[in-house]
Amino acid sequence: MKRAVPVAVLSIAGLVPVWLYEPSAATSTQITAPASTPSTSSSSGSSSTVVAGTTVDTEKGAVQVEVTFTGQKITAVKMLQQPNHPQTTAAVPKLIEETLEAQSADIDSVSGATITSEGYKESLQAALDAKGA
Amino acid sequence: MRRVEQVMGFPVSLRVDDEDVPESAADEVFAWLREVDARFSPFKADSEVCRLDRGEIARGDVSADLDEVLGLCEEYRAATGGAFDVRLPGRGLDPCAVVKGWSVQRAAELLKAAGARRFVLNAGGDVVASGGPWRVGVRHPEHADKVCTVLELTDAAVATSARYERGDHILDARTGRPATGLLSLTVVASSLTIADTTATAAFAMGADGIAWASARPGCEVFAVDAERRVLRTEGFPVAGAAPGAAA
């Protein structure tokens, strides 16, 4: 158990570059932090052990995991540090691809890029405002 | 009641269908937007934003409103990996992209507090719809007199970022160059603060911004890329779509 803990933590730290890997980008991941002694805290009456892994510096920022062991089993893995990068946010939902249409529909309002007063004169919103006034 | 006024350099159109809402509610909306312009405009030398930028007031001493705006700016800068930044090198502090959505959402809340239930507030193309159904078109990126899709909204906000009105005014802060990966990008969310900032930030990221905005919680996206392809999220509330898909 004593040896199993740091070995497991390093294994998980080793998986981090895999988790960050994207096929399109040439990743240059480096583990710069030395394998420090994991901080172990064990509460009496419970066999759970919480171990913080070493901080791994990746191209996208620092990554650190915390692993909870119950006996010899890993029961939880938590991210202590993760890169603040767009690609590590929530999973991307499925996108639907369509062709661009030009419609003349019956509408109440129009969303568009911030319109200038010049642009407004020729805008659909101006026509809607004039119609309703 | 319908009103159109020019505030912050763009036309603001208000339509309130509730008969019992007094004209003073609309007065309050436009007064608030003018106040925001005076306090937060980067083009007015005596605005709080300019005084902060010149160091006349410390970051810790700004008003609660400006503190909230600057907090949002920082949140989106971090979330876009720096593509969206209100402090570009060689330029003054310009939080307009956040101030617009935030202040118009606040204006919509003033209307609700005054008893308005069914209204549409359109501030230069950013829309807050309340008490729908409302049909809101998204301007076609190449034809000003056409729409490229129509949304059906009950209570939601829509914002669109594009280059067709003011040219290449959105810069990718990572490169300092104009964002050109998209023709337009529209975000629907529960508040305009989220919709407008997400749309502007995603536009600054270019083509990557589509997936990024789609992954933001509570955001539905409709984007037209540089090849004129439409990419949208499944939940984007297109009018006439299957029940349950409407926001």
Coordinates of C-alpha atoms in Angstrom, one line a residue:
Chain A
M1 CA 0.0 0.0 0.0
K2 CA 2.7 2.5 1.0
R3 CA 4.3 2.1 -2.5
A4 CA 1.1 1.6 -4.4
V5 CA -0.1 5.1 -3.5
P6 CA 2.7 7.1 -5.2
V7 CA 2.8 4.7 -8.1
A8 CA -0.9 5.1 -8.7
V9 CA -0.7 8.9 -8.4
L10 CA 2.2 9.0 -10.9
S11 CA 0.2 6.7 -13.3
I12 CA -2.7 9.1 -13.2
A13 CA -0.4 12.1 -13.6
G14 CA 1.0 10.2 -16.6
L15 CA -2.4 9.9 -18.1
V16 CA -2.9 13.7 -18.0
P17 CA -1.0 14.4 -21.2
V18 CA -3.2 11.7 -22.9
W19 CA -6.3 13.4 -21.6
L20 CA -5.1 16.7 -23.0
Y21 CA -3.9 15.3 -26.3
E22 CA -5.7 16.6 -29.4
P23 CA -4.8 15.0 -32.7
S24 CA -4.6 18.3 -34.6
A25 CA -2.1 20.0 -32.3
A26 CA 1.5 19.1 -31.8
T27 CA 1.6 19.0 -28.0
S28 CA 4.8 19.5 -26.2
T29 CA 3.9 18.3 -22.7
Q30 CA 6.5 18.3 -20.1
I31 CA 6.3 17.0 -16.6
T32 CA 8.5 19.6 -14.9
A33 CA 7.6 19.1 -11.2
P34 CA 9.7 16.5 -9.5
A35 CA 7.8 13.5 -8.0
S36 CA 7.2 14.9 -4.6
T37 CA 6.1 12.8 -1.6
P38 CA 2.3 12.8 -1.8
S39 CA 0.6 14.4 1.1
T40 CA -1.3 11.7 2.8
S41 CA -4.1 12.2 5.2
S42 CA -5.9 9.4 6.8
S43 CA -8.7 9.7 9.2
S44 CA -9.0 7.1 12.0
G45 CA -12.0 4.8 11.7
S46 CA -11.9 5.0 7.9
S47 CA -9.6 3.3 5.5
S48 CA -9.8 6.2 3.0
T49 CA -6.6 7.9 2.0
V50 CA -6.6 11.2 0.1
V51 CA -3.4 11.8 -1.9
A52 CA -2.6 14.9 -3.9
G53 CA -0.5 14.3 -7.0
T54 CA 2.4 16.3 -8.3
T55 CA 1.6 19.4 -10.4
V56 CA 2.2 18.6 -14.0
D57 CA 2.9 21.6 -16.3
T58 CA 1.4 21.1 -19.7
E59 CA 1.4 23.4 -22.7
K60 CA -2.1 24.6 -21.6
G61 CA -1.3 25.1 -17.9
A62 CA -0.8 23.3 -14.7
V63 CA -2.7 20.1 -13.9
Q64 CA -3.0 18.4 -10.5
V65 CA -5.2 15.6 -9.4
E66 CA -6.2 14.3 -6.0
V67 CA -6.9 10.7 -5.6
T68 CA -9.0 9.0 -2.9
F69 CA -8.1 5.4 -2.0
T70 CA -10.3 3.1 0.0
G71 CA -8.1 0.2 0.8
Q72 CA -6.3 -0.7 -2.4
K73 CA -9.1 0.8 -4.6
I74 CA -9.2 4.3 -6.2
T75 CA -12.7 5.5 -5.3
A76 CA -12.4 9.1 -6.5
V77 CA -10.2 11.3 -8.6
K78 CA -10.6 15.1 -8.4
M79 CA -9.0 17.9 -10.4
L80 CA -7.2 20.2 -8.0
Q81 CA -5.8 22.4 -10.8
Q82 CA -6.7 22.4 -14.5
P83 CA -5.8 24.8 -17.3
N84 CA -8.2 27.6 -17.9
H85 CA -8.5 26.8 -21.5
P86 CA -11.6 26.8 -23.8
Q87 CA -10.9 23.1 -24.8
T88 CA -11.2 21.9 -21.3
T89 CA -14.7 23.3 -20.6
A90 CA -17.8 21.2 -21.0
A91 CA -18.2 18.8 -23.8
V92 CA -19.2 20.4 -27.1
P93 CA -22.8 19.5 -28.0
K94 CA -23.6 18.2 -31.5
L95 CA -23.8 20.9 -34.1
I96 CA -26.2 20.8 -37.0
E97 CA -25.0 21.9 -40.4
E98 CA -27.3 23.7 -42.7
T99 CA -27.2 25.9 -45.8
L100 CA -27.5 29.6 -45.5
E101 CA -31.0 30.8 -46.4
A102 CA -32.2 34.3 -47.2
Q103 CA -35.8 34.6 -46.0
S104 CA -38.4 37.3 -45.9
A105 CA -40.4 36.2 -42.9
D106 CA -43.1 37.8 -40.7
I107 CA -41.2 38.8 -37.6
D108 CA -41.5 41.1 -34.5
S109 CA -37.9 42.0 -34.1
V110 CA -34.4 41.5 -35.7
S111 CA -31.2 40.5 -34.1
G112 CA -28.1 41.7 -35.9
A113 CA -24.6 43.2 -35.3
T114 CA -24.7 46.5 -33.5
I115 CA -26.3 48.8 -35.9
T116 CA -25.3 52.3 -36.6
S117 CA -27.8 55.1 -37.1
E118 CA -27.0 55.1 -40.8
G119 CA -27.5 51.3 -41.0
Y120 CA -30.7 51.6 -39.1
K121 CA -32.4 53.6 -41.8
E122 CA -32.2 50.6 -44.2
S123 CA -32.7 48.0 -41.6
L124 CA -35.6 45.6 -41.1
Q125 CA -36.0 46.8 -37.6
A126 CA -36.6 50.4 -38.8
A127 CA -39.4 49.0 -41.1
L128 CA -40.9 47.1 -38.1
D129 CA -40.7 50.2 -35.9
A130 CA -42.3 52.3 -38.7
K131 CA -45.0 49.8 -39.3
G132 CA -46.0 49.6 -35.6
A133 CA -45.7 53.3 -34.8
Chain B
M1 CA -46.5 51.4 -26.5
R2 CA -43.6 51.8 -29.0
R3 CA -40.6 54.0 -28.6
V4 CA -37.3 54.4 -30.6
E5 CA -34.4 56.5 -29.3
Q6 CA -30.8 56.8 -30.1
V7 CA -28.6 56.0 -27.1
M8 CA -24.9 55.0 -26.9
G9 CA -24.6 55.5 -30.6
F10 CA -27.3 53.0 -31.7
P11 CA -31.1 53.0 -32.0
V12 CA -33.0 51.4 -29.2
S13 CA -36.5 50.1 -30.1
L14 CA -39.0 49.3 -27.4
R15 CA -42.4 47.7 -27.8
V16 CA -44.6 47.0 -24.8
D17 CA -47.9 45.3 -25.4
D18 CA -49.3 45.7 -21.8
E19 CA -51.9 48.5 -21.9
D20 CA -51.5 49.3 -18.2
V21 CA -47.8 50.1 -18.3
P22 CA -47.2 53.9 -18.2
E23 CA -45.0 55.8 -20.6
S24 CA -42.9 56.7 -17.6
A25 CA -41.6 53.0 -17.6
A26 CA -40.1 53.7 -21.0
D27 CA -38.7 57.0 -19.8
E28 CA -37.0 55.2 -17.1
V29 CA -35.4 52.7 -19.5
F30 CA -34.0 55.4 -21.8
A31 CA -32.8 57.5 -18.8
W32 CA -30.9 54.4 -17.5
L33 CA -29.3 53.7 -20.8
R34 CA -28.2 57.4 -21.1
E35 CA -26.8 57.2 -17.5
V36 CA -24.8 54.1 -18.5
D37 CA -23.4 55.9 -21.5
A38 CA -22.3 58.8 -19.4
R39 CA -20.7 56.6 -16.7
F40 CA -19.1 53.8 -18.8
S41 CA -18.3 55.3 -22.2
P42 CA -14.6 55.0 -23.2
F43 CA -15.2 58.0 -25.5
K44 CA -16.3 60.4 -22.7
A45 CA -13.3 61.9 -20.8
D46 CA -15.3 62.3 -17.6
S47 CA -16.8 58.8 -17.5
E48 CA -15.9 56.4 -14.7
V49 CA -14.2 54.1 -17.2
C50 CA -11.9 56.9 -18.5
R51 CA -11.1 58.1 -14.9
L52 CA -10.2 54.5 -14.0
D53 CA -8.1 54.1 -17.1
R54 CA -6.2 57.3 -16.3
G55 CA -5.6 56.1 -12.7
E56 CA -7.7 58.9 -11.1
I57 CA -9.7 56.2 -9.3
A58 CA -8.3 52.9 -8.1
R59 CA -9.7 49.6 -9.2
G60 CA -10.8 49.0 -5.6
D61 CA -12.8 52.3 -5.5
V62 CA -15.0 51.8 -8.6
S63 CA -18.8 51.8 -8.3
A64 CA -20.5 48.4 -7.7
D65 CA -21.9 48.5 -11.2
L66 CA -18.4 49.0 -12.8
D67 CA -17.0 46.4 -10.5
E68 CA -19.6 43.9 -11.8
V69 CA -18.8 44.9 -15.4
L70 CA -15.0 44.5 -14.9
G71 CA -15.6 41.1 -13.2
L72 CA -17.5 39.9 -16.3
C73 CA -14.8 41.2 -18.6
E74 CA -12.2 39.2 -16.7
E75 CA -14.4 36.1 -16.6
Y76 CA -14.7 36.1 -20.4
R77 CA -11.1 37.0 -21.0
A78 CA -10.0 33.9 -19.0
A79 CA -12.7 31.7 -20.6
T80 CA -11.6 32.5 -24.1
G81 CA -7.9 32.0 -23.4
G82 CA -7.3 35.7 -23.9
A83 CA -9.1 36.1 -27.3
F84 CA -11.6 38.5 -25.7
D85 CA -9.9 41.3 -23.9
V86 CA -11.2 44.8 -23.0
R87 CA -7.6 46.0 -22.5
L88 CA -5.8 45.7 -25.8
P89 CA -2.2 46.8 -26.0
G90 CA -1.8 50.5 -27.0
R91 CA -5.5 51.1 -26.5
G92 CA -7.6 52.4 -23.6
L93 CA -9.9 50.3 -21.5
D94 CA -13.0 49.6 -23.6
P95 CA -15.6 47.5 -21.8
C96 CA -18.4 48.3 -24.4
A97 CA -18.9 44.7 -25.4
V98 CA -19.9 43.8 -21.9
V99 CA -21.6 47.1 -20.9
K100 CA -24.1 46.9 -23.8
G101 CA -25.6 43.5 -22.9
W102 CA -25.4 44.1 -19.2
S103 CA -27.1 47.5 -19.3
V104 CA -29.9 46.4 -21.7
Q105 CA -30.6 43.4 -19.5
R106 CA -30.9 45.8 -16.6
A107 CA -33.3 48.0 -18.6
A108 CA -35.5 44.9 -19.2
E109 CA -35.6 44.3 -15.5
L110 CA -36.7 47.9 -14.9
L111 CA -39.6 47.3 -17.3
K112 CA -40.6 44.1 -15.5
A113 CA -40.4 46.0 -12.2
A114 CA -42.8 48.6 -13.7
G115 CA -45.3 45.8 -14.5
A116 CA -44.4 45.0 -18.1
R117 CA -45.0 41.4 -19.0
R118 CA -45.1 41.3 -22.8
F119 CA -42.4 43.3 -24.4
V120 CA -39.5 43.3 -26.8
L121 CA -36.5 45.6 -26.3
N122 CA -34.1 45.8 -29.2
A123 CA -30.9 47.7 -28.6
G124 CA -28.9 48.0 -31.8
G125 CA -29.6 44.4 -32.7
D126 CA -29.5 42.9 -29.2
V127 CA -32.9 41.7 -28.2
V128 CA -34.6 40.9 -24.9
A129 CA -38.0 39.2 -25.4
S130 CA -40.4 38.8 -22.5
G131 CA -43.9 37.1 -22.3
G132 CA -43.8 35.6 -25.8
P133 CA -44.2 34.0 -28.2
W134 CA -42.1 36.5 -30.1
R135 CA -40.7 35.9 -33.6
V136 CA -37.2 37.3 -33.8
G137 CA -35.3 37.2 -37.1
V138 CA -31.5 36.9 -37.4
R139 CA -30.3 39.4 -40.0
H140 CA -28.7 37.7 -43.0
P141 CA -25.0 38.5 -42.9
E142 CA -24.9 39.6 -46.6
H143 CA -28.4 41.0 -47.2
A144 CA -29.6 43.7 -44.8
D145 CA -33.3 43.3 -45.9
K146 CA -33.4 39.5 -45.3
V147 CA -33.2 37.2 -42.3
C148 CA -31.3 33.9 -42.3
T149 CA -33.4 32.2 -39.6
V150 CA -36.4 33.0 -37.4
L151 CA -36.5 32.3 -33.7
E152 CA -39.5 31.8 -31.5
L153 CA -38.9 33.0 -28.0
T154 CA -40.9 33.2 -24.9
D155 CA -38.6 34.7 -22.3
A156 CA -35.0 34.9 -23.7
A157 CA -32.3 37.2 -25.0
V158 CA -30.5 37.1 -28.4
A159 CA -27.3 38.8 -29.5
T160 CA -25.5 38.7 -32.8
S161 CA -21.9 39.6 -33.6
A162 CA -20.8 40.2 -37.1
R163 CA -18.6 42.4 -39.4
Y164 CA -21.3 43.7 -41.8
E165 CA -22.3 46.8 -39.8
R166 CA -19.1 48.3 -38.4
G167 CA -16.5 46.3 -40.3
D168 CA -13.6 44.6 -38.6
H169 CA -14.2 46.1 -35.2
I170 CA -13.9 42.9 -33.1
L171 CA -10.2 42.1 -32.6
D172 CA -8.7 38.7 -31.5
A173 CA -6.6 39.9 -28.6
R174 CA -4.3 36.9 -29.0
T175 CA -3.1 38.3 -32.3
G176 CA -4.3 41.9 -32.2
R177 CA -5.8 41.4 -35.6
P178 CA -9.5 41.6 -36.7
A179 CA -11.4 38.4 -36.1
T180 CA -12.3 37.1 -39.6
G181 CA -13.2 33.4 -39.1
L182 CA -16.9 34.0 -39.1
L183 CA -19.5 36.0 -40.9
S184 CA -21.9 36.1 -38.0
L185 CA -22.6 34.4 -34.7
T186 CA -25.8 34.5 -32.8
V187 CA -26.3 33.4 -29.2
V188 CA -29.6 32.8 -27.4
A189 CA -29.5 32.7 -23.5
S190 CA -31.7 33.5 -20.5
S191 CA -30.1 37.0 -20.2
L192 CA -28.6 39.5 -22.6
T193 CA -25.6 39.9 -20.3
I194 CA -24.7 36.3 -21.2
A195 CA -25.9 36.3 -24.8
D196 CA -24.1 39.5 -25.9
T197 CA -20.8 38.8 -24.1
T198 CA -20.7 35.2 -25.3
A199 CA -21.4 36.2 -28.9
T200 CA -18.7 38.9 -28.9
A201 CA -16.2 36.7 -27.2
A202 CA -16.9 33.7 -29.6
F203 CA -16.6 36.0 -32.6
A204 CA -13.2 37.2 -31.4
M205 CA -12.1 33.5 -31.3
G206 CA -13.0 33.0 -35.0
A207 CA -14.1 29.5 -36.2
D208 CA -13.2 27.9 -32.8
G209 CA -15.7 30.2 -31.2
I210 CA -18.7 28.2 -32.5
A211 CA -17.8 25.1 -30.5
W212 CA -16.7 27.3 -27.6
A213 CA -20.0 29.2 -27.4
S214 CA -22.0 26.0 -27.9
A215 CA -20.3 24.5 -24.8
R216 CA -21.1 27.5 -22.6
P217 CA -23.9 26.6 -20.1
G218 CA -27.4 27.8 -21.2
C219 CA -26.3 29.1 -24.6
E220 CA -27.8 28.1 -28.0
V221 CA -25.7 29.1 -31.0
F222 CA -26.3 29.9 -34.7
A223 CA -23.2 30.7 -36.7
V224 CA -22.4 31.4 -40.3
D225 CA -18.7 30.7 -41.1
A226 CA -16.5 32.3 -43.7
E227 CA -17.6 29.6 -46.2
R228 CA -21.2 30.6 -45.6
R229 CA -22.0 27.3 -43.9
V230 CA -24.5 27.5 -41.0
L231 CA -23.6 25.6 -37.9
R232 CA -26.2 25.6 -35.1
T233 CA -26.8 23.8 -31.8
E234 CA -29.7 21.4 -31.7
G235 CA -31.5 23.4 -29.1
F236 CA -31.4 26.7 -31.0
P237 CA -35.1 27.7 -30.9
V238 CA -35.9 28.0 -34.6
A239 CA -39.6 28.9 -35.1
G240 CA -41.7 26.0 -36.3
A241 CA -39.2 23.5 -34.9
A242 CA -40.4 20.4 -33.0
P243 CA -42.1 21.1 -29.6
G244 CA -39.7 21.2 -26.7
A245 CA -37.0 22.7 -28.8
A246 CA -38.2 26.3 -28.1
A247 CA -36.4 28.3 -25.4

